[in-house]
Amino acid sequence: MTDNNLTVKVIEKLTELDYQLINLLGVEIVDVSFGRCVCRLTVRDDLVNSGNVCQGGIIFTLADFSLAYASMTGNQSGATLSANIHFTNPAPLGDVLTSTAEVSHDSGGRTVTVKVEVKNQHGLLIAESQAVWSRAKQSIIKIGDA
């Protein structure tokens, strides 16, 4: 099985496991390749705060989805060990947010570093994040099952 086929199978399995939260938020997996994942969601009225802009936790959740999936494209489960996020612009109702996560450092050990940018449909930077992902050294799918 090629790396790309394995990556696709891993993402299919992850979206199957995460379907409830994905459906609740309306997250769409737009593009995925080894060490990279792009996710999208539209800011709906049930995702905005009292200032009528997307609640920061929703933006962070979108970023976390893309960084987690980018980190697991190699078929190793894990969890976000630490993450920071900087909100640069508000995302009003109706904005379409795209979160692009790319593994920026991977020494092959227990952790990887991931950079994430969340932009709106006009390319305006809404937030940026850097995270450390910890590998559990456990396969998401068995190679024979792929």
Short mmCIF file of C-alpha atoms in Angstrom, two decimals:
data_model
loop_
_atom_site.label_atom_id
_atom_site.label_comp_id
_atom_site.label_asym_id
_atom_site.label_seq_id
_atom_site.Cartn_x
_atom_site.Cartn_y
_atom_site.Cartn_z
CA MET A 1 0.00 0.00 0.00
CA THR A 2 1.38 3.42 -0.92
CA ASP A 3 1.77 6.12 1.71
CA ASN A 4 -1.03 8.13 0.10
CA ASN A 5 -3.45 5.19 0.21
CA LEU A 6 -2.58 4.58 3.86
CA THR A 7 -3.09 8.28 4.65
CA VAL A 8 -6.53 8.22 3.01
CA LYS A 9 -7.52 5.09 4.95
CA VAL A 10 -6.33 6.63 8.23
CA ILE A 11 -8.38 9.80 7.66
CA GLU A 12 -11.43 7.75 6.69
CA LYS A 13 -11.13 5.82 9.96
CA LEU A 14 -10.62 8.98 12.01
CA THR A 15 -13.66 10.71 10.49
CA GLU A 16 -15.70 7.58 11.18
CA LEU A 17 -14.65 7.69 14.84
CA ASP A 18 -15.16 11.47 15.15
CA TYR A 19 -18.36 11.70 13.10
CA GLN A 20 -20.54 13.05 15.92
CA LEU A 21 -18.37 16.08 16.62
CA ILE A 22 -17.62 16.60 12.93
CA ASN A 23 -21.36 16.63 12.16
CA LEU A 24 -22.22 18.81 15.16
CA LEU A 25 -19.76 21.53 14.11
CA GLY A 26 -20.08 21.04 10.38
CA VAL A 27 -16.36 20.38 9.88
CA GLU A 28 -15.37 19.25 6.40
CA ILE A 29 -12.06 17.53 5.65
CA VAL A 30 -11.01 19.32 2.46
CA ASP A 31 -7.57 17.92 1.69
CA VAL A 32 -5.13 15.56 3.32
CA SER A 33 -1.66 14.30 2.54
CA PHE A 34 1.16 12.94 4.65
CA GLY A 35 1.82 15.47 7.44
CA ARG A 36 -0.83 17.91 6.23
CA CYS A 37 -4.57 18.37 6.66
CA VAL A 38 -7.01 21.09 5.59
CA CYS A 39 -10.39 21.40 7.33
CA ARG A 40 -13.22 23.86 6.80
CA LEU A 41 -16.34 25.08 8.56
CA THR A 42 -18.88 27.83 8.06
CA VAL A 43 -19.57 30.18 10.96
CA ARG A 44 -23.24 29.58 11.74
CA ASP A 45 -25.48 31.48 14.15
CA ASP A 46 -25.10 28.73 16.76
CA LEU A 47 -21.28 29.15 16.68
CA VAL A 48 -21.11 32.89 17.40
CA ASN A 49 -20.71 34.58 20.76
CA SER A 50 -22.37 37.70 22.18
CA GLY A 51 -20.17 39.85 19.93
CA ASN A 52 -21.70 38.10 16.89
CA VAL A 53 -18.35 36.58 15.88
CA CYS A 54 -17.21 32.96 15.98
CA GLN A 55 -16.47 31.84 19.51
CA GLY A 56 -12.72 31.31 19.99
CA GLY A 57 -13.15 27.76 21.23
CA ILE A 58 -14.77 26.80 17.92
CA ILE A 59 -11.82 28.26 16.00
CA PHE A 60 -9.44 26.40 18.29
CA THR A 61 -11.40 23.17 17.81
CA LEU A 62 -11.17 23.55 14.03
CA ALA A 63 -7.40 24.10 14.33
CA ASP A 64 -7.13 21.07 16.65
CA PHE A 65 -8.96 18.84 14.18
CA SER A 66 -6.58 19.74 11.37
CA LEU A 67 -3.44 19.44 13.51
CA ALA A 68 -4.52 16.10 14.94
CA TYR A 69 -5.34 14.64 11.55
CA ALA A 70 -2.10 15.99 10.04
CA SER A 71 -0.20 14.37 12.91
CA MET A 72 -1.89 11.00 12.47
CA THR A 73 -1.49 10.64 8.70
CA GLY A 74 1.39 8.25 9.37
CA ASN A 75 -1.02 5.84 11.10
CA GLN A 76 0.08 6.53 14.68
CA SER A 77 -2.51 7.69 17.19
CA GLY A 78 -1.76 10.27 19.84
CA ALA A 79 -2.97 13.49 21.40
CA THR A 80 -2.24 17.19 21.48
CA LEU A 81 0.37 17.65 24.20
CA SER A 82 0.37 21.45 24.11
CA ALA A 83 -0.93 24.16 21.84
CA ASN A 84 -1.08 27.91 21.70
CA ILE A 85 -3.29 30.03 19.51
CA HIS A 86 -3.18 33.68 18.54
CA PHE A 87 -6.41 35.22 17.32
CA THR A 88 -5.63 37.93 14.80
CA ASN A 89 -9.04 38.85 13.37
CA PRO A 90 -12.68 38.14 14.22
CA ALA A 91 -14.69 35.70 12.12
CA PRO A 92 -18.25 37.03 11.73
CA LEU A 93 -21.38 35.05 11.00
CA GLY A 94 -21.21 33.55 7.51
CA ASP A 95 -17.43 33.41 7.26
CA VAL A 96 -16.01 30.19 5.85
CA LEU A 97 -12.96 29.22 7.89
CA THR A 98 -10.21 27.02 6.50
CA SER A 99 -7.65 25.53 8.86
CA THR A 100 -4.43 24.30 7.29
CA ALA A 101 -2.11 22.25 9.49
CA GLU A 102 1.35 21.10 8.51
CA VAL A 103 3.85 19.09 10.48
CA SER A 104 6.84 21.42 10.71
CA HIS A 105 9.18 19.17 12.68
CA ASP A 106 9.24 15.40 12.96
CA SER A 107 12.36 13.66 14.19
CA GLY A 108 10.60 10.29 14.18
CA GLY A 109 10.35 10.25 17.96
CA ARG A 110 7.43 10.62 20.35
CA THR A 111 6.51 14.20 19.39
CA VAL A 112 5.95 16.30 16.31
CA THR A 113 5.51 20.06 15.98
CA VAL A 114 2.59 21.32 13.91
CA LYS A 115 1.87 24.80 12.58
CA VAL A 116 -1.71 25.80 11.83
CA GLU A 117 -3.26 28.78 10.07
CA VAL A 118 -6.97 29.51 10.09
CA LYS A 119 -8.10 31.88 7.34
CA ASN A 120 -11.46 33.06 6.10
CA GLN A 121 -12.79 32.84 2.54
CA HIS A 122 -10.95 36.07 1.63
CA GLY A 123 -7.58 34.76 2.82
CA LEU A 124 -7.63 36.92 5.95
CA LEU A 125 -5.71 35.31 8.82
CA ILE A 126 -8.13 34.63 11.68
CA ALA A 127 -5.80 32.66 13.95
CA GLU A 128 -2.48 30.88 13.99
CA SER A 129 -1.38 28.10 16.24
CA GLN A 130 1.64 26.01 17.03
CA ALA A 131 1.22 22.69 18.75
CA VAL A 132 3.15 19.69 19.96
CA TRP A 133 1.59 16.33 19.23
CA SER A 134 2.49 13.28 21.30
CA ARG A 135 2.44 9.93 19.56
CA ALA A 136 0.97 6.97 21.36
CA LYS A 137 2.93 4.52 19.18
CA GLN A 138 -0.33 2.75 18.41
CA SER A 139 -1.69 2.18 14.92
CA ILE A 140 -5.03 3.68 13.97
CA ILE A 141 -5.66 0.95 11.41
CA LYS A 142 -4.00 -2.40 10.96
CA ILE A 143 -2.17 -2.58 7.67
CA GLY A 144 -3.98 -5.84 6.83
CA ASP A 145 -7.33 -4.01 7.32
CA ALA A 146 -6.40 -1.29 4.86
#
